[in-house]
Short mmCIF file of C-alpha atoms in Angstrom, two decimals:
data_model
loop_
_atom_site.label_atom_id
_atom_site.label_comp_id
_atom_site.label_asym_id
_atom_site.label_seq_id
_atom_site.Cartn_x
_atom_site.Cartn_y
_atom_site.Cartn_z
CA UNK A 6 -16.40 16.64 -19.18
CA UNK A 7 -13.62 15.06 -20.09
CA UNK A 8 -10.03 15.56 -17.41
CA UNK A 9 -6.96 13.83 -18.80
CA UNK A 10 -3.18 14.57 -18.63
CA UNK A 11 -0.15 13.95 -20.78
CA UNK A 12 2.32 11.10 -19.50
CA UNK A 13 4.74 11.58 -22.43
CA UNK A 14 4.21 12.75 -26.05
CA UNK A 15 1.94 10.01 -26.68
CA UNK A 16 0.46 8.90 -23.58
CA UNK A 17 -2.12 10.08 -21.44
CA UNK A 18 -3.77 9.63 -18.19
CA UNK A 19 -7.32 9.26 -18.49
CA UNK A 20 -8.21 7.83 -14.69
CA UNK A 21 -10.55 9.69 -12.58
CA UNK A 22 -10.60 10.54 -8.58
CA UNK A 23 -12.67 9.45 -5.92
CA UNK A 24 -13.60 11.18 -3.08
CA UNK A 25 -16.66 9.96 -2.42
CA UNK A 26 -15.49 6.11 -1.05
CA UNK A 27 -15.39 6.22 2.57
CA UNK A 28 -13.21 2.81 2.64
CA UNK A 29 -10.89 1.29 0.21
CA UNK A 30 -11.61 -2.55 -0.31
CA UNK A 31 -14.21 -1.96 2.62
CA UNK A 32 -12.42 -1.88 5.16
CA UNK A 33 -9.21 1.31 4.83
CA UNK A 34 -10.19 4.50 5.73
CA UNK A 35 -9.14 6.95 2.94
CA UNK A 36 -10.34 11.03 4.36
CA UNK A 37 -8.39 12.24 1.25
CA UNK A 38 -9.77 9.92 -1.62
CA UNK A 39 -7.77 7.96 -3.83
CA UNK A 40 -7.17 7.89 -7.87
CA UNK A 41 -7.93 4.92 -10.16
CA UNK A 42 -5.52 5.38 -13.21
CA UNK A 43 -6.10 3.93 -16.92
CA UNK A 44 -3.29 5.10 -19.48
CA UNK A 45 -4.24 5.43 -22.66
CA UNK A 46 -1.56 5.35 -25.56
CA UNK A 47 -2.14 6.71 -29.27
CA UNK A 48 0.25 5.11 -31.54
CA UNK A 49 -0.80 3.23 -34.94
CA UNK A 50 -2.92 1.29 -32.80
CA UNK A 51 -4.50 2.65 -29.79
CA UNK A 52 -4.11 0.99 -26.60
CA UNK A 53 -6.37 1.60 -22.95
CA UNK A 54 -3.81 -0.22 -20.11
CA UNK A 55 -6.18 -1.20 -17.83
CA UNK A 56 -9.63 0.27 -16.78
CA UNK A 57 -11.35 2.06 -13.29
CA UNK A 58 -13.14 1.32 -10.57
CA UNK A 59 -17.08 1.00 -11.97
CA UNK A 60 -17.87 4.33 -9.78
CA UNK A 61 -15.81 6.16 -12.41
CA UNK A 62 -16.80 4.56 -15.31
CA UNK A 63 -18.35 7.30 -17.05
CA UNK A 64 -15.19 9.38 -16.02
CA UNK A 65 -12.67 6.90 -18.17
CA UNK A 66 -15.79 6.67 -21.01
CA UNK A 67 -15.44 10.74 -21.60
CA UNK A 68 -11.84 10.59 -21.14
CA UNK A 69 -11.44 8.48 -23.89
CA UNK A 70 -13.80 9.90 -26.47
CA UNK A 71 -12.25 12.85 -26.51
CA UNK A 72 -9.14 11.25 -26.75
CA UNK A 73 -9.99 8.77 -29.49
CA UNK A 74 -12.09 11.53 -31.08
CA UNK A 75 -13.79 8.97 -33.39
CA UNK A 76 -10.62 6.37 -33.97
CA UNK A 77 -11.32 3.00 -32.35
CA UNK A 78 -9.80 1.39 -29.52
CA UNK A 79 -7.55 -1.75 -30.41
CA UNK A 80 -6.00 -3.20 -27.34
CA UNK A 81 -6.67 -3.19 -23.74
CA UNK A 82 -4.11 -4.62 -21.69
CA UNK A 83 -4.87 -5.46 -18.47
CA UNK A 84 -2.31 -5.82 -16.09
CA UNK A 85 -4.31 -6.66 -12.38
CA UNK A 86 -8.40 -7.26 -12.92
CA UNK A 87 -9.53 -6.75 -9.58
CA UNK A 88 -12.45 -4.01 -9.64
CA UNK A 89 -10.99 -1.46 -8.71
CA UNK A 90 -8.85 -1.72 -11.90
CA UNK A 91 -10.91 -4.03 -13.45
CA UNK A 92 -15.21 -3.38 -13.11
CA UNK A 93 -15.41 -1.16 -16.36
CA UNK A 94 -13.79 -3.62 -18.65
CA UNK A 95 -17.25 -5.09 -19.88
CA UNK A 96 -17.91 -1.95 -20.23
CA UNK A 97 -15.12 -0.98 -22.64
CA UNK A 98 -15.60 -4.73 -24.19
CA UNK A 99 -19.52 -3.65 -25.24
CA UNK A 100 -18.34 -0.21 -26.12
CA UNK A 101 -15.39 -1.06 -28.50
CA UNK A 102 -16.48 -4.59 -29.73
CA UNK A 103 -13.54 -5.02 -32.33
CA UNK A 104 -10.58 -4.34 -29.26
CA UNK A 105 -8.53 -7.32 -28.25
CA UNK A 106 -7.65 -7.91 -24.66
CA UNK A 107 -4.01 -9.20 -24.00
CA UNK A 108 -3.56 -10.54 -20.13
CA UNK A 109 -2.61 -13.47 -18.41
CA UNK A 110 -4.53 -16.69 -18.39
CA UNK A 111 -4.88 -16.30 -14.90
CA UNK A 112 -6.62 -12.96 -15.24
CA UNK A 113 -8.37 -14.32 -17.81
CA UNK A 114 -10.27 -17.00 -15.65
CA UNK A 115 -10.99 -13.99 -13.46
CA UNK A 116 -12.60 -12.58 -15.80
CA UNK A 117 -14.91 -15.07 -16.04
CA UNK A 118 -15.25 -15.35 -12.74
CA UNK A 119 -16.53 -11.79 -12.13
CA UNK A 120 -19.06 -12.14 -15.38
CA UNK A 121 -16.96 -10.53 -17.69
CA UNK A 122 -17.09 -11.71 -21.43
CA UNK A 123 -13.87 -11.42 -23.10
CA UNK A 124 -13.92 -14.58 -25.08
CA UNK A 125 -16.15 -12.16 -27.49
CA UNK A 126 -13.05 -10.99 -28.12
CA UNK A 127 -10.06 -12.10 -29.62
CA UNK A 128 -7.77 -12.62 -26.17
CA UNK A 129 -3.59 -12.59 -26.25
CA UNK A 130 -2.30 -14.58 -23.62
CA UNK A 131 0.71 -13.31 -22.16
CA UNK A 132 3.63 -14.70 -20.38
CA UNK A 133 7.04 -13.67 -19.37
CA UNK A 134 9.37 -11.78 -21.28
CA UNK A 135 6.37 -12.00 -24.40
CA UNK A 136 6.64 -8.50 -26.30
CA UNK A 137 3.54 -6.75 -28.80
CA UNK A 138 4.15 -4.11 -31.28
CA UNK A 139 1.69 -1.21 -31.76
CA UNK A 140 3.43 0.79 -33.89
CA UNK A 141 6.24 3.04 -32.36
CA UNK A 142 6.29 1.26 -29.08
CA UNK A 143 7.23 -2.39 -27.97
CA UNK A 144 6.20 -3.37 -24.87
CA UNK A 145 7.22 -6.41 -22.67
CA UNK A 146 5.88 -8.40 -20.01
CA UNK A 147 6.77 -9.29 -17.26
CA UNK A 148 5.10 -11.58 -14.38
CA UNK A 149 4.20 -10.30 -10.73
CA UNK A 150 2.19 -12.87 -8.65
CA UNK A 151 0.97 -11.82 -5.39
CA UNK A 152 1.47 -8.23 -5.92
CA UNK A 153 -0.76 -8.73 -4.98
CA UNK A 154 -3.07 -11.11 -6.90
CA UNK A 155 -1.62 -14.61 -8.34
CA UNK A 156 -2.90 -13.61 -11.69
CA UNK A 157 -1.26 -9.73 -11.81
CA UNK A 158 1.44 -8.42 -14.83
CA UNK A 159 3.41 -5.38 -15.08
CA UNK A 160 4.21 -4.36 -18.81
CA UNK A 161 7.00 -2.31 -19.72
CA UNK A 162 7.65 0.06 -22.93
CA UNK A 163 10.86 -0.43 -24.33
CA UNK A 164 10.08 2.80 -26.50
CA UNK A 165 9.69 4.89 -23.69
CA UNK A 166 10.60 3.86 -20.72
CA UNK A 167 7.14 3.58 -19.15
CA UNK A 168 6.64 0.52 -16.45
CA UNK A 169 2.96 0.40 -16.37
CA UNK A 170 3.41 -1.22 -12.51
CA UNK A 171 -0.39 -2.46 -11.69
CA UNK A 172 -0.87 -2.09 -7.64
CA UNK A 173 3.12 -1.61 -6.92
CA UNK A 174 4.34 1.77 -6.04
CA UNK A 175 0.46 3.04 -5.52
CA UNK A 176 -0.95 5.20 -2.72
CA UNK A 177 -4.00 6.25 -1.70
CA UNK A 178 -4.99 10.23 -1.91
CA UNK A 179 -7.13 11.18 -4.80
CA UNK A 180 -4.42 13.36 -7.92
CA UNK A 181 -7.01 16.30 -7.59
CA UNK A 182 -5.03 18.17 -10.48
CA UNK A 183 -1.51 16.43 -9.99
CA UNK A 184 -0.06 13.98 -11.39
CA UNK A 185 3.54 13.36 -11.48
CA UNK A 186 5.23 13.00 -7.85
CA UNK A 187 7.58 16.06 -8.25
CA UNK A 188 4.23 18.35 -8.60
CA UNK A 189 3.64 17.79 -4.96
CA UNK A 190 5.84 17.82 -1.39
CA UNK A 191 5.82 14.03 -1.33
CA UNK A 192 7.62 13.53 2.04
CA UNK A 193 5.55 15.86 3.52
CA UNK A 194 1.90 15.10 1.79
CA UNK A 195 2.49 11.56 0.39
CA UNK A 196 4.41 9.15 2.13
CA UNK A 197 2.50 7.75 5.29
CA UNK A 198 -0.32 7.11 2.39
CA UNK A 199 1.94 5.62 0.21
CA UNK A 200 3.30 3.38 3.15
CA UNK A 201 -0.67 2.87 4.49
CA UNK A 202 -1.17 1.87 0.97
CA UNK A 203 1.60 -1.00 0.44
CA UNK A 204 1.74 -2.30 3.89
CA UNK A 205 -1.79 -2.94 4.64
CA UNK A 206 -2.55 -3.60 0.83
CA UNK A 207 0.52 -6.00 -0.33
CA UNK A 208 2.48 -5.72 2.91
CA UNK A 209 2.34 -9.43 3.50
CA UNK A 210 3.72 -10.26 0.15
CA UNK A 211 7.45 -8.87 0.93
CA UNK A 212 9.00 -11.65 -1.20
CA UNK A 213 6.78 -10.89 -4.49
CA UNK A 214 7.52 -7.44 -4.05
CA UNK A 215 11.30 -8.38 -3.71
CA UNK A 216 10.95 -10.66 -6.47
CA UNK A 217 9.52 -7.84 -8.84
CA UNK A 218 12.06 -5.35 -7.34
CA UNK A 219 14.71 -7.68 -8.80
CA UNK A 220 13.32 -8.07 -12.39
CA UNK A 221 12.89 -4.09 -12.36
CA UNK A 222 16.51 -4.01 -11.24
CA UNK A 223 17.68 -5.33 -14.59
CA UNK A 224 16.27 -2.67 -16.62
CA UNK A 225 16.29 0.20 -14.24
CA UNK A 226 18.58 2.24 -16.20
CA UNK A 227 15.84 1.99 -18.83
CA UNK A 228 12.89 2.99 -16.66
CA UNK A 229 12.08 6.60 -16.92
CA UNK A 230 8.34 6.28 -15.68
CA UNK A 231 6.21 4.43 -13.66
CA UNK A 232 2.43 4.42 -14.02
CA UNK A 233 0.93 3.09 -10.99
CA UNK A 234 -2.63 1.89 -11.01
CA UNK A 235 -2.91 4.36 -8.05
CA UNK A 236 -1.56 7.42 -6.95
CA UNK A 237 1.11 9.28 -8.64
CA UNK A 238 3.36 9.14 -11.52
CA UNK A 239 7.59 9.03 -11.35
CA UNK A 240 9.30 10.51 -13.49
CA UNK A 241 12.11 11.53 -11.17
CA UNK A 242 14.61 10.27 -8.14
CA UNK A 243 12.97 7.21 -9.65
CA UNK A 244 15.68 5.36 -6.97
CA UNK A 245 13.76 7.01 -3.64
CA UNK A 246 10.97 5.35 -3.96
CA UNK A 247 12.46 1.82 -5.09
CA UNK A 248 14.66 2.58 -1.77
CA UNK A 249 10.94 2.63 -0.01
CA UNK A 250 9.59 -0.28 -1.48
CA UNK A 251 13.04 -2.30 -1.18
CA UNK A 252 12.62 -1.74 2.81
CA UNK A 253 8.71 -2.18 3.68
CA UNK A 254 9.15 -5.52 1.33
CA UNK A 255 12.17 -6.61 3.29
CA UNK A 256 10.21 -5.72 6.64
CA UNK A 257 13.70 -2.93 7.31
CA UNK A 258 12.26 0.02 9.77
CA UNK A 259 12.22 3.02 7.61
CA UNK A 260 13.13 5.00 10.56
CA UNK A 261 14.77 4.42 14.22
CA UNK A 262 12.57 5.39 16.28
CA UNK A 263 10.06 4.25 19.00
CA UNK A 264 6.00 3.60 18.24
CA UNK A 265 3.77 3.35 21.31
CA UNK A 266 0.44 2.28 21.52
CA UNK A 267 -1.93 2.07 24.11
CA UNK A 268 -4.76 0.13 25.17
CA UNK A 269 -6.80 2.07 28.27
CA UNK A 270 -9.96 1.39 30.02
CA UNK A 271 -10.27 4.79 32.01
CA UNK A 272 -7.12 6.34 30.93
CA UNK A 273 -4.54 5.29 33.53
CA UNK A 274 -3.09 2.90 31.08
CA UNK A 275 -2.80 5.95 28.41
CA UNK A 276 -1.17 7.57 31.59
CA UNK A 277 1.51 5.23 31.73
CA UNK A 278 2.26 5.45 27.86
CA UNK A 279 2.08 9.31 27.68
CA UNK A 280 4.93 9.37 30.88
CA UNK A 281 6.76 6.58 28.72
CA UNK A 282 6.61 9.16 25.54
CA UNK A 283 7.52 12.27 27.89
CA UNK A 284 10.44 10.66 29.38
CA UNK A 285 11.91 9.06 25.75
CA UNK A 286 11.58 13.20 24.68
CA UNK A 287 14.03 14.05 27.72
CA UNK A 288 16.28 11.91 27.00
CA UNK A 289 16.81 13.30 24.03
CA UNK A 290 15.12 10.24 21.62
CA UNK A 291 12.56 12.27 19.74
CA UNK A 292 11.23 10.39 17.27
CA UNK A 293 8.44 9.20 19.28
CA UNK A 294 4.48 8.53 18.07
CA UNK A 295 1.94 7.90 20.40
CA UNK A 296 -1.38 6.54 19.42
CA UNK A 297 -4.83 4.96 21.06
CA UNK A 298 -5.26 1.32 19.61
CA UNK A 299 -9.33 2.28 20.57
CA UNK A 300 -9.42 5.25 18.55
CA UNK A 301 -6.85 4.80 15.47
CA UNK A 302 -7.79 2.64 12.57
CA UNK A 303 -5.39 -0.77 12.68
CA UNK A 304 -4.35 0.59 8.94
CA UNK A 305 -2.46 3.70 10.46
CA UNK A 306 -1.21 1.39 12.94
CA UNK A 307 0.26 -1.55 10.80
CA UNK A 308 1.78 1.83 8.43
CA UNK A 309 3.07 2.93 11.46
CA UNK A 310 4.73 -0.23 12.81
CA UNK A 311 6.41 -0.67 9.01
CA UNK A 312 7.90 2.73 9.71
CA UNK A 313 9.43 2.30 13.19
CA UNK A 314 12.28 -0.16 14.88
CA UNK A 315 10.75 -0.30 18.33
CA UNK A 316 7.56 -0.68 19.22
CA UNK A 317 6.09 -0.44 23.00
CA UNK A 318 2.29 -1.70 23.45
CA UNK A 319 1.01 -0.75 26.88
CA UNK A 320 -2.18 -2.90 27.73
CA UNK A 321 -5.28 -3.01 30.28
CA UNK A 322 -6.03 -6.77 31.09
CA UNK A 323 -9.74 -7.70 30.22
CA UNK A 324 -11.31 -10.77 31.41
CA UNK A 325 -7.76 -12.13 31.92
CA UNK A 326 -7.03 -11.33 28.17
CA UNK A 327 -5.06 -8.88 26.39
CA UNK A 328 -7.43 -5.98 25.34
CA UNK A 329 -9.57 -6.99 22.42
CA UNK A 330 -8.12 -3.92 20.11
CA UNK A 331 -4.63 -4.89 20.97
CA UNK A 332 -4.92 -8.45 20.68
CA UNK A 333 -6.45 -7.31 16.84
CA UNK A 334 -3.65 -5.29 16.69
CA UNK A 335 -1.09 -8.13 17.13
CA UNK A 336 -2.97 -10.30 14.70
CA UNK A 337 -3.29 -8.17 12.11
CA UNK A 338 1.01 -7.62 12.44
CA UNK A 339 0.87 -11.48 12.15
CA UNK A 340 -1.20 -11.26 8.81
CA UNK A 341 0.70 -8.65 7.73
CA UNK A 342 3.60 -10.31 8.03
CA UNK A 343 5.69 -8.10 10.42
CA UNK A 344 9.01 -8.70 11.19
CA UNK A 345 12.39 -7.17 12.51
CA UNK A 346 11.25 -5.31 15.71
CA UNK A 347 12.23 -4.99 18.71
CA UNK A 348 9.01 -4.65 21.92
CA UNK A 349 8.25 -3.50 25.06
CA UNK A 350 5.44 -3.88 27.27
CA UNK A 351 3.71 -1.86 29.99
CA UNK A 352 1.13 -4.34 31.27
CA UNK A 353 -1.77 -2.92 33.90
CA UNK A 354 -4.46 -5.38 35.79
CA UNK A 355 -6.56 -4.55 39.09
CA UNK A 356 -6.96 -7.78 40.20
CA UNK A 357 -5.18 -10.11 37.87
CA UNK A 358 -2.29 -8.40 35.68
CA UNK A 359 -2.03 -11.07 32.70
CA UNK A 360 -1.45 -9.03 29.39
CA UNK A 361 2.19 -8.40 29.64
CA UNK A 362 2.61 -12.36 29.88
CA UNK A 363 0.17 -12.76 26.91
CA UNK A 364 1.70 -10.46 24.68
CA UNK A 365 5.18 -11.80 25.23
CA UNK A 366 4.00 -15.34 24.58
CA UNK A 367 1.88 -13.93 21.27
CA UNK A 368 5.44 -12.23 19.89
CA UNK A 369 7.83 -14.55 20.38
CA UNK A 370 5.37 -17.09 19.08
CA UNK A 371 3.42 -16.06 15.94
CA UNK A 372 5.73 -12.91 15.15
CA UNK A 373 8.73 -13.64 13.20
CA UNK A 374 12.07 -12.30 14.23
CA UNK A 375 10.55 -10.39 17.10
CA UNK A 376 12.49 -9.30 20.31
CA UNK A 377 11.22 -8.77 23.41
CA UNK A 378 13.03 -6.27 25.98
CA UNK A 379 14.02 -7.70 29.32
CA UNK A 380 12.75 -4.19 31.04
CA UNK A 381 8.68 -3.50 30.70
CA UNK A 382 6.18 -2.01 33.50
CA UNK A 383 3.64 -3.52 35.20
CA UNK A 384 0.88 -1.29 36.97
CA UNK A 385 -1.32 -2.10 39.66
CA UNK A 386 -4.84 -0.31 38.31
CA UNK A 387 -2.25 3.42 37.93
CA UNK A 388 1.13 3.81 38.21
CA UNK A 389 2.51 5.55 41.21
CA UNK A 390 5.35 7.77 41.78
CA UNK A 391 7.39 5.20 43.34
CA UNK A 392 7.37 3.40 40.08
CA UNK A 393 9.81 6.26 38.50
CA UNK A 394 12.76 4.20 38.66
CA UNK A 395 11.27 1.13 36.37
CA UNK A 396 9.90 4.45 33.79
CA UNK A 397 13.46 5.45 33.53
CA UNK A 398 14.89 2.00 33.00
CA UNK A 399 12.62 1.49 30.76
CA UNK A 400 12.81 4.73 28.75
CA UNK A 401 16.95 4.01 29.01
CA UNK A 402 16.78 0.06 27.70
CA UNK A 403 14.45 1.61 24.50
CA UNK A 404 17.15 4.23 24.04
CA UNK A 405 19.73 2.03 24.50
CA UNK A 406 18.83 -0.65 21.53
CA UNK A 407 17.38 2.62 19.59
CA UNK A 408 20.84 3.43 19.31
CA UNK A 409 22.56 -0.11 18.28
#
């Protein structure tokens, strides 16, 4: 059965939804699915902008023969080939054997790569600022290496205002019905996906994302849509979201605020962090998340870290090491590219308290524009009630630069 929306007059959605994939790219937990869009525009020529993950194959193959209803296909454009986007193109290729395929020569050698056969077909190498008629609508390209694949494209519709934007300005959660972002409560339902999905996914790219931001600067008076390749359609307060993107890419905290995570053996550690979180509340700084490095996915975490200005990590030592989830923890803000925060550390040790030292030396040294607060606790196997002094000064010092 066929399940396809209108875009605009003469453009449709004809993606499909997946809530059957446990983990995106193998490895990011997604409990509420996630879409893989295709667009599909009818003009004089027809034109399928990009393709679906091959689980939804057969999805994209109904979509479009209802669609089509007997015309043939003529273009596919493919703006990013990896599978997700990218699996059912041979498909499409052995399906509609007279369609042309108009990408970059990157993405064409990836093509290859995956066992893909497009030089069956005529292929239209595109570069920047190249346009293609197919009727009513003009479209133009326009580069985007490293958003976030060297070989991705975003094309734009100078007819209609559509920027078909590949993996930018995606999120996970599966449409289920929806489509366009002012069909749903997107503060409330959408954005920690939206921010799980571009941190983790193209987080470490902030200066291609920048770099695109720029070139869709120029013509954002003239952008009335954008198509992701995942998750919802804009057609409104088009701005918000650009805001969004313009401050994850930049590494900017979206919010003041303090994160803390903890690392606990036998939960006098989590102790420590909970009294931490308790006395922040008091004092009247609110905007406080707690979470168990042990128990929460690192791709919740590294969202999370995106989203706040301060960030306390409260460690168990282990074998004269920082914790092993921590320590992943801190790497993966390395790969991720993490910047512009400000830490604190609660360090805890029975017999030989070394993570506090270690995760000091790990910030300041493979983080980039990191700081490190003067105050931080250090517990002797569980903090005692003598140590409410150094939980105040701490909780006061967080405040404190909170509120610079």
């Amino acid at each position: 059965m066929y399940c396809v929306r209108n875009v605009t007059e003469d453009l449709y959605w004809v993606g499909a939804n997946d809530h059957r994939l446990h983990l995106f790219e193998n490895i990011h937990p997604i409990p509420q699915g996630v879409s893989y869009n295709a667009y599909l525009l009818m003009d004089e020529e027809t034109v399928l902008f990009d393709t679906v993950d091959w689980s939804a194959c057969r999805q994209l193959i109904e979509n479009l023969d209802y669609l089509l209803a007997g015309r043939s296909l003529d273009w596919l454009v493919i703006n990013h080939v990896e599978p997700d986007h990218g699996a059912s193109l041979e498909q499409i290729l052995l399906r509609y054997p007279n369609v042309k395929i108009i990408s970059t020569e990157k993405a064409f050698t990836f093509m290859r790569q995956f066992g893909f056969h497009p030089d069956t077909h005529e292929c239209v190498i595109v570069k920047e600022g190249d346009t293609q008629s197919f009727g009513k609508h003009t479209v133009t390209f326009i580069a985007a290496p490293m958003v976030h694949w060297p070989e991705v494209m975003v094309t734009f519709d100078v007819t209609n205002g559509v920027l078909f934007s590949a993996d930018a300005f995606g999120s996970f959660i599966a449409l289920d019905g929806k489509l366009f972002a002012d069909e749903v409560d997107f503060d409330r339902d959408w954005i920690d996906e939206a921010r799980r999905y571009l941190t983790n996914i193209v987080g470490k790219y902030g200066t291609s994302i920048q770099s695109l931001l720029k070139k869709a600067g120029g013509i954002l008076d003239q952008i009335k849509y954008i198509c992701p390749l995942h998750g919802l359609v804009w057609r409104e307060d088009l701005g918000y979201y650009f805001d969004k993107y313009d401050k994850w890419s930049r590494y900017e905290p979206e919010e003041k605020g303090v994160m803390i995570v903890y690392a606990s053996m036998y939960g006098n550690t989590e102790a420590a962090a909970q009294a931490l979180a308790a006395k922040l509340c008091e004092k009247g700084c609110t905007k406080v998340a707690v979470y168990d490095v042990s128990n929460t996915h690192v791709s919740y975490l590294i969202s999370e870290a995106f989203k706040y200005s301060h960030i306390v990590l409260a460690s168990v030592t282990y074998n004269l090491e920082i914790y092993p989830v921590m320590h992943d923890f801190l790497i993966d803000m390395k790969a991720l590219n993490l910047q512009n925060r400000t830490f604190a550390l609660i360090e805890n040790g029975t017999w030989a308290c070394k993570s506090g030292s270690l995760m000091k030396k790990f910030i300041e040294e493979e983080l980039k524009n990191m700081t490190v607060l003067d105050e931080g606790l250090k517990i002797a196997s569980s903090m005692n009630k003598d140590q409410e002094t150094e939980l105040n000064t701490l909780a006061d010092a967080l405040i404190d630069s909170v509120n610079k």
